[in-house]
Amino acid sequence: MSIDTDNQSFEAAVRRSRELDGELQAHPERFRMLSGDRPTGPLHIGHLFGTLLNRVRMQDLGVDVFVLIADYQTITDRDAPERIRGDVLGLCADYLAVGIDPEKSTIFAHSQIAELNQLMIPFLSLVTISELKRNPTVKEEFTALGGASMNALMFTYPVHQAADILFCGANVVPVGKDQLPHLELTRSIARRFNVRYSPGEPFFSEPTALLSDAPLILGLDGQKMSKSRNNAISLSMDEDETARNVRSAATDSERSIMFDLVHRPAVSNLLLITSLCTGESPEMIAEEIGGGAEELKRRLAEVLNERLRPIRQRRRDLVKDPAQLSDFLQRGSERARDIAAQTLVIVRERMHMHYE
Ligand code: TRP
């Protein structure tokens, strides 16, 4: 794709996303939203302020929210396969602790939904190798791995992601800019399936990306916040560890505290997190503090621990009872399975693969 068409499709996605935002407020009951995470360890405040709180908001607005634990997406880059169960149940605890309500929303793991995974077969027939090679995320991995040694699941994971979305007819998918190409591929697969197998009566509808406008939070070292970089505050951390990590956060050598994302990213990031916890603007907080990174860090540790306290309390209670957690997950997976089974019946019918 040329830069021009890339830009055009980005702008189109931005426009669609804006329209969608308004419709969601007006008619939440018309929407099914799918979002998900790879179970690679505890969720952190980047997830909380970036997506989790928005899922809860959508749920409470009346949107039918599906939350996917993408366990099959982690099997290729995992050294210790035996840790997956703990990671999945931990993720489930994170979801429930932040307020995703299993009575209203559907939390499920895609490995448990055989019918979802079966969609991968017709879907794979609708995309070409060169399309996958052009996908920016796949391309990045391909280059990082030196090409040929990439395994075939990693190569095709955007197709699997299309199955995650289309099996339940989700029409809204909250994504960051980096996931837009995956959503574009999902839309193509839906369209191609309809053209080939269901002309005149389209079966799959094309989902719309809901682009996040949440501010991007950096890690405590000023780099991208990530579990593996050890620069994150996770939901499951205790208050002492939180305070200790905040104390060790990177700042700069200037005396005064000022909100300036371009010139003073590290300090501004701490202000931003403080602001997300208290609701005050980062500029106001900077002014109140005046000088001294120490004072900023002390404040941040305090408001962060306060904001996370009820979430952490709920999380501690939840992990005490793993049987109950796995029960929640099974119930969500059953609901997802019912829907996937219905989808597969129709998909086979449209493909003329019903022989009864
Ligand atoms: N790849 C996504 C991530 O890394 C997780 C994911 C898997 C997903 N399937 C999805 C997201 C379908 C949205 C839709 O976070």
mmCIF file of C-alpha atoms and ligand atoms in Angstrom:
data_model
loop_
_atom_site.group_PDB
_atom_site.id
_atom_site.type_symbol
_atom_site.label_atom_id
_atom_site.label_comp_id
_atom_site.label_asym_id
_atom_site.label_seq_id
_atom_site.Cartn_x
_atom_site.Cartn_y
_atom_site.Cartn_z
ATOM 1 C CA MET A 1 0.000 0.000 0.000
ATOM 2 C CA SER A 2 1.370 3.437 -0.798
ATOM 3 C CA ILE A 3 1.732 6.094 1.884
ATOM 4 C CA ASP A 4 -1.151 7.989 0.351
ATOM 5 C CA THR A 5 -3.654 5.165 0.501
ATOM 6 C CA ASP A 6 -2.364 4.325 3.975
ATOM 7 C CA ASN A 7 -3.124 7.852 5.101
ATOM 8 C CA GLN A 8 -6.491 7.804 3.433
ATOM 9 C CA SER A 9 -7.507 4.596 5.141
ATOM 10 C CA PHE A 10 -6.278 5.970 8.469
ATOM 11 C CA GLU A 11 -8.359 9.091 8.019
ATOM 12 C CA ALA A 12 -11.361 7.003 7.040
ATOM 13 C CA ALA A 13 -10.892 4.936 10.195
ATOM 14 C CA VAL A 14 -10.735 8.106 12.290
ATOM 15 C CA ARG A 15 -13.968 9.369 10.718
ATOM 16 C CA ARG A 16 -15.781 6.075 11.241
ATOM 17 C CA SER A 17 -14.554 5.931 14.809
ATOM 18 C CA ARG A 18 -15.890 9.431 15.574
ATOM 19 C CA GLU A 19 -19.317 8.640 14.160
ATOM 20 C CA LEU A 20 -19.371 5.413 16.098
ATOM 21 C CA ASP A 21 -18.662 7.202 19.355
ATOM 22 C CA GLY A 22 -21.849 9.223 19.012
ATOM 23 C CA GLU A 23 -23.954 6.207 18.082
ATOM 24 C CA LEU A 24 -22.649 4.258 21.050
ATOM 25 C CA GLN A 25 -23.876 6.933 23.431
ATOM 26 C CA ALA A 26 -27.264 7.183 21.740
ATOM 27 C CA HIS A 27 -27.975 3.480 21.150
ATOM 28 C CA PRO A 28 -25.684 1.318 23.278
ATOM 29 C CA GLU A 29 -28.011 -1.667 22.884
ATOM 30 C CA ARG A 30 -27.197 -1.897 19.184
ATOM 31 C CA PHE A 31 -23.588 -2.737 19.828
ATOM 32 C CA ARG A 32 -21.500 -5.750 20.661
ATOM 33 C CA MET A 33 -17.943 -4.831 21.550
ATOM 34 C CA LEU A 34 -15.048 -7.245 21.507
ATOM 35 C CA SER A 35 -11.708 -6.520 23.073
ATOM 36 C CA GLY A 36 -9.069 -8.734 24.517
ATOM 37 C CA ASP A 37 -5.648 -9.244 25.964
ATOM 38 C CA ARG A 38 -2.897 -11.777 25.706
ATOM 39 C CA PRO A 39 -2.421 -13.545 29.039
ATOM 40 C CA THR A 40 1.244 -12.763 29.536
ATOM 41 C CA GLY A 41 1.182 -11.586 33.157
ATOM 42 C CA PRO A 42 -0.583 -9.119 35.424
ATOM 43 C CA LEU A 43 -2.288 -6.089 33.910
ATOM 44 C CA HIS A 44 -0.924 -2.678 34.825
ATOM 45 C CA ILE A 45 -2.095 0.929 35.066
ATOM 46 C CA GLY A 46 -1.414 1.445 31.347
ATOM 47 C CA HIS A 47 -4.133 -1.129 30.677
ATOM 48 C CA LEU A 48 -6.353 0.308 33.400
ATOM 49 C CA PHE A 49 -6.426 3.868 32.085
ATOM 50 C CA GLY A 50 -5.930 2.870 28.447
ATOM 51 C CA THR A 51 -8.695 0.294 27.990
ATOM 52 C CA LEU A 52 -10.069 -1.436 31.084
ATOM 53 C CA LEU A 53 -12.016 1.509 32.471
ATOM 54 C CA ASN A 54 -13.473 2.131 29.041
ATOM 55 C CA ARG A 55 -14.729 -1.467 28.859
ATOM 56 C CA VAL A 56 -16.456 -1.002 32.202
ATOM 57 C CA ARG A 57 -17.950 2.274 30.999
ATOM 58 C CA MET A 58 -19.315 0.600 27.848
ATOM 59 C CA GLN A 59 -20.691 -2.282 29.895
ATOM 60 C CA ASP A 60 -22.466 0.101 32.237
ATOM 61 C CA LEU A 61 -23.821 2.061 29.294
ATOM 62 C CA GLY A 62 -25.538 -1.116 28.076
ATOM 63 C CA VAL A 63 -23.180 -2.288 25.316
ATOM 64 C CA ASP A 64 -22.866 -6.087 25.066
ATOM 65 C CA VAL A 65 -19.207 -6.435 26.023
ATOM 66 C CA PHE A 66 -17.103 -9.491 25.136
ATOM 67 C CA VAL A 67 -13.702 -9.781 26.770
ATOM 68 C CA LEU A 68 -11.336 -12.231 25.150
ATOM 69 C CA ILE A 69 -8.411 -13.874 26.885
ATOM 70 C CA ALA A 70 -6.259 -14.622 23.829
ATOM 71 C CA ASP A 71 -4.423 -17.662 25.203
ATOM 72 C CA TYR A 72 -3.700 -19.242 21.799
ATOM 73 C CA GLN A 73 -1.910 -16.033 20.865
ATOM 74 C CA THR A 74 0.729 -16.617 23.518
ATOM 75 C CA ILE A 75 1.693 -20.211 22.763
ATOM 76 C CA THR A 76 4.352 -19.254 20.268
ATOM 77 C CA ASP A 77 6.371 -16.962 22.481
ATOM 78 C CA ARG A 78 6.151 -18.699 25.821
ATOM 79 C CA ASP A 79 9.068 -20.512 27.428
ATOM 80 C CA ALA A 80 7.079 -21.983 30.286
ATOM 81 C CA PRO A 81 3.808 -23.468 28.983
ATOM 82 C CA GLU A 82 2.818 -24.615 32.462
ATOM 83 C CA ARG A 83 2.355 -21.021 33.595
ATOM 84 C CA ILE A 84 -0.534 -20.319 31.237
ATOM 85 C CA ARG A 85 -3.290 -21.488 33.615
ATOM 86 C CA GLY A 86 -2.159 -19.140 36.366
ATOM 87 C CA ASP A 87 -1.797 -16.262 33.923
ATOM 88 C CA VAL A 88 -5.293 -16.804 32.511
ATOM 89 C CA LEU A 89 -6.942 -16.971 35.935
ATOM 90 C CA GLY A 90 -4.909 -13.927 37.022
ATOM 91 C CA LEU A 91 -6.159 -11.990 34.016
ATOM 92 C CA CYS A 92 -9.686 -13.023 34.854
ATOM 93 C CA ALA A 93 -9.152 -11.690 38.402
ATOM 94 C CA ASP A 94 -7.863 -8.390 36.988
ATOM 95 C CA TYR A 95 -10.999 -8.020 34.846
ATOM 96 C CA LEU A 96 -13.412 -8.719 37.663
ATOM 97 C CA ALA A 97 -11.473 -6.512 40.085
ATOM 98 C CA VAL A 98 -11.719 -3.445 37.844
ATOM 99 C CA GLY A 99 -15.469 -3.899 37.517
ATOM 100 C CA ILE A 100 -16.153 -6.095 34.503
ATOM 101 C CA ASP A 101 -19.300 -7.831 35.655
ATOM 102 C CA PRO A 102 -19.665 -11.466 34.553
ATOM 103 C CA GLU A 103 -23.445 -11.100 34.773
ATOM 104 C CA LYS A 104 -23.400 -8.381 32.124
ATOM 105 C CA SER A 105 -20.268 -9.077 30.093
ATOM 106 C CA THR A 106 -18.813 -12.239 28.606
ATOM 107 C CA ILE A 107 -15.279 -13.126 29.656
ATOM 108 C CA PHE A 108 -13.882 -16.106 27.731
ATOM 109 C CA ALA A 109 -10.666 -17.755 26.562
ATOM 110 C CA HIS A 110 -10.514 -18.512 22.852
ATOM 111 C CA SER A 111 -8.825 -21.898 23.300
ATOM 112 C CA GLN A 112 -12.074 -23.062 24.923
ATOM 113 C CA ILE A 113 -14.237 -22.249 21.914
ATOM 114 C CA ALA A 114 -13.618 -24.966 19.325
ATOM 115 C CA GLU A 115 -16.172 -23.498 16.911
ATOM 116 C CA LEU A 116 -14.439 -20.127 16.921
ATOM 117 C CA ASN A 117 -11.166 -21.740 15.972
ATOM 118 C CA GLN A 118 -12.778 -23.709 13.196
ATOM 119 C CA LEU A 119 -13.614 -20.464 11.405
ATOM 120 C CA MET A 120 -9.902 -20.103 10.843
ATOM 121 C CA ILE A 121 -10.096 -22.698 8.008
ATOM 122 C CA PRO A 122 -12.434 -20.853 5.641
ATOM 123 C CA PHE A 123 -10.888 -17.545 6.675
ATOM 124 C CA LEU A 124 -7.388 -18.713 5.769
ATOM 125 C CA SER A 125 -8.670 -19.437 2.287
ATOM 126 C CA LEU A 126 -9.739 -15.814 1.915
ATOM 127 C CA VAL A 127 -6.360 -14.142 2.457
ATOM 128 C CA THR A 128 -3.127 -14.359 0.545
ATOM 129 C CA ILE A 129 0.413 -14.863 1.736
ATOM 130 C CA SER A 130 1.447 -11.514 0.320
ATOM 131 C CA GLU A 131 -1.304 -9.768 2.278
ATOM 132 C CA LEU A 132 -0.049 -11.294 5.496
ATOM 133 C CA LYS A 133 3.524 -10.405 4.615
ATOM 134 C CA ARG A 134 2.459 -6.790 4.215
ATOM 135 C CA ASN A 135 0.777 -6.644 7.623
ATOM 136 C CA PRO A 136 2.992 -4.268 9.647
ATOM 137 C CA THR A 137 3.003 -6.322 12.852
ATOM 138 C CA VAL A 138 3.676 -9.585 11.068
ATOM 139 C CA LYS A 139 6.335 -7.857 8.998
ATOM 140 C CA GLU A 140 8.057 -6.597 12.122
ATOM 141 C CA GLU A 141 8.153 -10.061 13.667
ATOM 142 C CA PHE A 142 9.286 -11.505 10.368
ATOM 143 C CA THR A 143 12.234 -9.133 10.241
ATOM 144 C CA ALA A 144 13.038 -9.593 13.927
ATOM 145 C CA LEU A 145 13.165 -13.364 13.461
ATOM 146 C CA GLY A 146 15.168 -13.210 10.281
ATOM 147 C CA GLY A 147 12.217 -14.313 8.165
ATOM 148 C CA ALA A 148 12.056 -17.990 7.448
ATOM 149 C CA SER A 149 12.088 -19.264 11.027
ATOM 150 C CA MET A 150 8.792 -17.582 11.932
ATOM 151 C CA ASN A 151 6.213 -20.201 12.755
ATOM 152 C CA ALA A 152 3.023 -20.453 10.759
ATOM 153 C CA LEU A 153 0.688 -19.574 13.634
ATOM 154 C CA MET A 154 2.484 -16.304 14.232
ATOM 155 C CA PHE A 155 2.360 -15.623 10.503
ATOM 156 C CA THR A 156 -1.400 -16.135 10.390
ATOM 157 C CA TYR A 157 -2.433 -14.640 13.730
ATOM 158 C CA PRO A 158 -4.280 -11.669 12.167
ATOM 159 C CA VAL A 159 -6.601 -14.243 10.558
ATOM 160 C CA HIS A 160 -7.173 -15.839 13.936
ATOM 161 C CA GLN A 161 -7.989 -12.395 15.262
ATOM 162 C CA ALA A 162 -10.621 -12.036 12.550
ATOM 163 C CA ALA A 163 -12.223 -15.241 13.857
ATOM 164 C CA ASP A 164 -12.172 -13.765 17.397
ATOM 165 C CA ILE A 165 -14.143 -10.794 16.155
ATOM 166 C CA LEU A 166 -16.460 -12.295 13.563
ATOM 167 C CA PHE A 167 -17.585 -15.409 15.464
ATOM 168 C CA CYS A 168 -19.733 -13.276 17.763
ATOM 169 C CA GLY A 169 -20.682 -10.611 15.246
ATOM 170 C CA ALA A 170 -18.921 -7.886 17.198
ATOM 171 C CA ASN A 171 -19.490 -4.548 15.492
ATOM 172 C CA VAL A 172 -17.162 -2.448 17.659
ATOM 173 C CA VAL A 173 -13.530 -3.230 18.352
ATOM 174 C CA PRO A 174 -11.565 -0.761 20.472
ATOM 175 C CA VAL A 175 -8.020 -0.648 19.149
ATOM 176 C CA GLY A 176 -4.878 1.390 19.165
ATOM 177 C CA LYS A 177 -3.519 2.693 15.875
ATOM 178 C CA ASP A 178 -1.123 -0.267 15.622
ATOM 179 C CA GLN A 179 -3.999 -2.764 15.483
ATOM 180 C CA LEU A 180 -5.852 -1.002 12.643
ATOM 181 C CA PRO A 181 -4.363 -3.184 9.898
ATOM 182 C CA HIS A 182 -5.719 -6.266 11.697
ATOM 183 C CA LEU A 183 -9.148 -4.764 11.731
ATOM 184 C CA GLU A 184 -8.874 -3.850 8.067
ATOM 185 C CA LEU A 185 -8.053 -7.498 7.328
ATOM 186 C CA THR A 186 -11.052 -8.609 9.394
ATOM 187 C CA ARG A 187 -13.260 -6.329 7.326
ATOM 188 C CA SER A 188 -11.829 -7.790 4.113
ATOM 189 C CA ILE A 189 -12.431 -11.335 5.306
ATOM 190 C CA ALA A 190 -16.047 -10.514 6.183
ATOM 191 C CA ARG A 191 -16.564 -8.905 2.785
ATOM 192 C CA ARG A 192 -14.909 -11.697 0.835
ATOM 193 C CA PHE A 193 -16.849 -14.374 2.671
ATOM 194 C CA ASN A 194 -20.085 -12.573 1.854
ATOM 195 C CA VAL A 195 -19.199 -12.126 -1.808
ATOM 196 C CA ARG A 196 -18.106 -15.704 -2.273
ATOM 197 C CA TYR A 197 -20.596 -17.618 -0.158
ATOM 198 C CA SER A 198 -23.433 -15.348 0.694
ATOM 199 C CA PRO A 199 -24.123 -12.915 -2.130
ATOM 200 C CA GLY A 200 -27.407 -11.088 -1.805
ATOM 201 C CA GLU A 201 -27.634 -11.877 1.884
ATOM 202 C CA PRO A 202 -24.418 -10.796 3.579
ATOM 203 C CA PHE A 203 -23.792 -12.808 6.711
ATOM 204 C CA PHE A 204 -20.788 -11.206 8.386
ATOM 205 C CA SER A 205 -20.941 -7.504 9.052
ATOM 206 C CA GLU A 206 -17.813 -5.413 8.952
ATOM 207 C CA PRO A 207 -16.724 -4.285 12.419
ATOM 208 C CA THR A 208 -15.700 -0.702 13.108
ATOM 209 C CA ALA A 209 -12.577 0.292 14.998
ATOM 210 C CA LEU A 210 -13.109 2.495 18.009
ATOM 211 C CA LEU A 211 -9.859 4.399 18.207
ATOM 212 C CA SER A 212 -8.701 5.068 21.717
ATOM 213 C CA ASP A 213 -8.301 8.676 22.763
ATOM 214 C CA ALA A 214 -6.869 7.685 26.145
ATOM 215 C CA PRO A 215 -3.546 9.385 26.797
ATOM 216 C CA LEU A 216 -0.589 7.100 26.390
ATOM 217 C CA ILE A 217 1.062 6.405 29.721
ATOM 218 C CA LEU A 218 4.773 5.636 29.713
ATOM 219 C CA GLY A 219 6.600 3.363 32.098
ATOM 220 C CA LEU A 220 8.409 4.722 35.161
ATOM 221 C CA ASP A 221 11.663 4.836 33.188
ATOM 222 C CA GLY A 222 10.093 6.977 30.464
ATOM 223 C CA GLN A 223 9.995 4.044 27.983
ATOM 224 C CA LYS A 224 6.926 2.154 26.788
ATOM 225 C CA MET A 225 5.181 0.647 29.825
ATOM 226 C CA SER A 226 5.477 -3.101 29.709
ATOM 227 C CA LYS A 227 5.609 -6.050 32.046
ATOM 228 C CA SER A 228 8.873 -7.277 30.602
ATOM 229 C CA ARG A 229 10.645 -3.933 31.044
ATOM 230 C CA ASN A 230 9.940 -3.920 34.758
ATOM 231 C CA ASN A 231 8.745 -0.319 34.603
ATOM 232 C CA ALA A 232 5.039 -0.860 35.251
ATOM 233 C CA ILE A 233 2.741 -0.548 38.251
ATOM 234 C CA SER A 234 0.561 -3.614 38.123
ATOM 235 C CA LEU A 235 -2.911 -3.917 39.600
ATOM 236 C CA SER A 236 -1.725 -6.813 41.738
ATOM 237 C CA MET A 237 1.265 -5.034 43.324
ATOM 238 C CA ASP A 238 1.061 -4.019 46.992
ATOM 239 C CA GLU A 239 1.249 -0.443 48.254
ATOM 240 C CA ASP A 240 4.847 -0.600 49.443
ATOM 241 C CA GLU A 241 6.125 -1.918 46.149
ATOM 242 C CA THR A 242 4.110 0.743 44.340
ATOM 243 C CA ALA A 243 5.641 3.504 46.460
ATOM 244 C CA ARG A 244 9.132 2.076 46.030
ATOM 245 C CA ASN A 245 8.772 1.873 42.250
ATOM 246 C CA VAL A 246 7.365 5.380 42.016
ATOM 247 C CA ARG A 247 10.315 6.672 44.086
ATOM 248 C CA SER A 248 12.713 5.149 41.578
ATOM 249 C CA ALA A 249 10.933 6.704 38.566
ATOM 250 C CA ALA A 250 13.020 8.664 36.068
ATOM 251 C CA THR A 251 12.707 12.477 36.160
ATOM 252 C CA ASP A 252 14.988 15.185 34.849
ATOM 253 C CA SER A 253 17.405 17.681 36.353
ATOM 254 C CA GLU A 254 15.183 20.764 36.132
ATOM 255 C CA ARG A 255 14.058 22.296 39.419
ATOM 256 C CA SER A 256 10.479 23.184 38.673
ATOM 257 C CA ILE A 257 7.707 20.770 37.810
ATOM 258 C CA MET A 258 6.003 21.529 34.530
ATOM 259 C CA PHE A 259 3.625 19.709 32.232
ATOM 260 C CA ASP A 260 5.369 19.580 28.870
ATOM 261 C CA LEU A 261 5.064 16.230 27.120
ATOM 262 C CA VAL A 262 7.527 17.135 24.386
ATOM 263 C CA HIS A 263 10.402 18.602 26.349
ATOM 264 C CA ARG A 264 9.927 16.934 29.702
ATOM 265 C CA PRO A 265 8.305 13.577 28.949
ATOM 266 C CA ALA A 266 9.310 11.740 32.144
ATOM 267 C CA VAL A 267 8.023 14.375 34.590
ATOM 268 C CA SER A 268 4.923 14.982 32.465
ATOM 269 C CA ASN A 269 4.166 11.280 32.462
ATOM 270 C CA LEU A 270 4.139 11.255 36.278
ATOM 271 C CA LEU A 271 1.852 14.290 36.226
ATOM 272 C CA LEU A 272 -0.425 12.581 33.753
ATOM 273 C CA ILE A 273 -0.789 9.474 35.912
ATOM 274 C CA THR A 274 -1.466 11.659 38.955
ATOM 275 C CA SER A 275 -4.099 13.496 36.963
ATOM 276 C CA LEU A 276 -5.790 10.263 35.877
ATOM 277 C CA CYS A 277 -6.059 9.265 39.536
ATOM 278 C CA THR A 278 -7.421 12.531 40.891
ATOM 279 C CA GLY A 279 -9.293 14.073 37.959
ATOM 280 C CA GLU A 280 -7.366 17.354 38.306
ATOM 281 C CA SER A 281 -5.563 18.626 35.218
ATOM 282 C CA PRO A 282 -1.829 17.882 34.998
ATOM 283 C CA GLU A 283 -1.119 21.613 34.678
ATOM 284 C CA MET A 284 -2.935 22.328 37.935
ATOM 285 C CA ILE A 285 -1.048 19.600 39.738
ATOM 286 C CA ALA A 286 2.263 20.935 38.420
ATOM 287 C CA GLU A 287 1.396 24.385 39.666
ATOM 288 C CA GLU A 288 0.372 23.158 43.091
ATOM 289 C CA ILE A 289 3.599 21.250 43.510
ATOM 290 C CA GLY A 290 5.778 24.001 42.128
ATOM 291 C CA GLY A 291 9.254 22.565 42.555
ATOM 292 C CA GLY A 292 10.643 19.216 43.538
ATOM 293 C CA ALA A 293 10.378 15.831 41.880
ATOM 294 C CA GLU A 294 10.368 14.281 45.360
ATOM 295 C CA GLU A 295 7.085 15.937 46.197
ATOM 296 C CA LEU A 296 5.594 14.882 42.855
ATOM 297 C CA LYS A 297 6.557 11.270 43.478
ATOM 298 C CA ARG A 298 5.235 11.344 47.022
ATOM 299 C CA ARG A 299 1.919 12.676 45.732
ATOM 300 C CA LEU A 300 1.756 10.179 42.905
ATOM 301 C CA ALA A 301 2.413 7.181 45.162
ATOM 302 C CA GLU A 302 -0.311 8.372 47.504
ATOM 303 C CA VAL A 303 -3.049 8.990 44.921
ATOM 304 C CA LEU A 304 -2.164 5.899 42.935
ATOM 305 C CA ASN A 305 -2.413 3.660 45.974
ATOM 306 C CA GLU A 306 -5.660 5.327 46.906
ATOM 307 C CA ARG A 307 -7.114 4.870 43.413
ATOM 308 C CA LEU A 308 -6.038 1.238 43.242
ATOM 309 C CA ARG A 309 -6.993 0.304 46.807
ATOM 310 C CA PRO A 310 -10.556 -0.938 46.152
ATOM 311 C CA ILE A 311 -9.448 -2.725 42.956
ATOM 312 C CA ARG A 312 -6.626 -4.449 44.820
ATOM 313 C CA GLN A 313 -8.891 -5.415 47.691
ATOM 314 C CA ARG A 314 -11.351 -7.054 45.287
ATOM 315 C CA ARG A 315 -8.489 -8.749 43.472
ATOM 316 C CA ARG A 316 -7.083 -10.194 46.697
ATOM 317 C CA ASP A 317 -10.504 -11.597 47.578
ATOM 318 C CA LEU A 318 -10.922 -13.079 44.109
ATOM 319 C CA VAL A 319 -7.600 -14.902 43.947
ATOM 320 C CA LYS A 320 -8.317 -16.532 47.301
ATOM 321 C CA ASP A 321 -10.913 -18.613 45.494
ATOM 322 C CA PRO A 322 -9.456 -19.942 42.207
ATOM 323 C CA ALA A 323 -12.331 -22.401 41.830
ATOM 324 C CA GLN A 324 -14.769 -19.515 41.695
ATOM 325 C CA LEU A 325 -12.579 -17.680 39.172
ATOM 326 C CA SER A 326 -12.442 -20.680 36.898
ATOM 327 C CA ASP A 327 -16.196 -21.009 37.278
ATOM 328 C CA PHE A 328 -16.706 -17.422 36.056
ATOM 329 C CA LEU A 329 -14.463 -18.141 33.111
ATOM 330 C CA GLN A 330 -16.271 -21.350 32.253
ATOM 331 C CA ARG A 331 -19.622 -19.640 32.316
ATOM 332 C CA GLY A 332 -18.401 -16.908 29.974
ATOM 333 C CA SER A 333 -16.841 -19.498 27.698
ATOM 334 C CA GLU A 334 -20.121 -21.420 27.560
ATOM 335 C CA ARG A 335 -21.988 -18.337 26.390
ATOM 336 C CA ALA A 336 -19.308 -17.657 23.781
ATOM 337 C CA ARG A 337 -19.445 -21.305 22.673
ATOM 338 C CA ASP A 338 -23.211 -21.184 22.115
ATOM 339 C CA ILE A 339 -22.813 -18.159 19.892
ATOM 340 C CA ALA A 340 -19.845 -19.641 18.021
ATOM 341 C CA ALA A 341 -21.776 -22.872 17.403
ATOM 342 C CA GLN A 342 -24.677 -20.929 15.865
ATOM 343 C CA THR A 343 -22.258 -18.986 13.686
ATOM 344 C CA LEU A 344 -20.544 -22.137 12.469
ATOM 345 C CA VAL A 345 -23.867 -23.736 11.512
ATOM 346 C CA ILE A 346 -24.703 -20.755 9.316
ATOM 347 C CA VAL A 347 -21.186 -20.545 7.896
ATOM 348 C CA ARG A 348 -21.377 -24.195 6.840
ATOM 349 C CA GLU A 349 -24.815 -23.677 5.341
ATOM 350 C CA ARG A 350 -23.643 -20.720 3.292
ATOM 351 C CA MET A 351 -20.644 -22.758 2.170
ATOM 352 C CA HIS A 352 -23.063 -25.524 1.109
ATOM 353 C CA MET A 353 -21.425 -27.846 3.595
ATOM 354 C CA HIS A 354 -24.521 -29.177 5.265
ATOM 355 C CA TYR A 355 -25.179 -32.774 4.403
ATOM 356 C CA GLU A 356 -28.120 -33.764 6.534
HETATM 357 N N1 TRP B 1 -3.565 -8.922 19.755
HETATM 358 C C1 TRP B 1 -4.282 -8.308 20.828
HETATM 359 C C2 TRP B 1 -3.247 -7.777 21.824
HETATM 360 O O1 TRP B 1 -2.090 -8.076 21.705
HETATM 361 C C3 TRP B 1 -5.210 -9.273 21.560
HETATM 362 C C4 TRP B 1 -6.300 -9.787 20.669
HETATM 363 C C5 TRP B 1 -6.450 -11.060 20.218
HETATM 364 C C6 TRP B 1 -7.379 -9.036 20.130
HETATM 365 N N2 TRP B 1 -7.557 -11.182 19.443
HETATM 366 C C7 TRP B 1 -8.147 -9.950 19.359
HETATM 367 C C8 TRP B 1 -7.768 -7.699 20.195
HETATM 368 C C9 TRP B 1 -9.274 -9.532 18.633
HETATM 369 C C10 TRP B 1 -8.910 -7.282 19.509
HETATM 370 C C11 TRP B 1 -9.633 -8.193 18.726
HETATM 371 O O2 TRP B 1 -3.621 -7.073 22.732
#
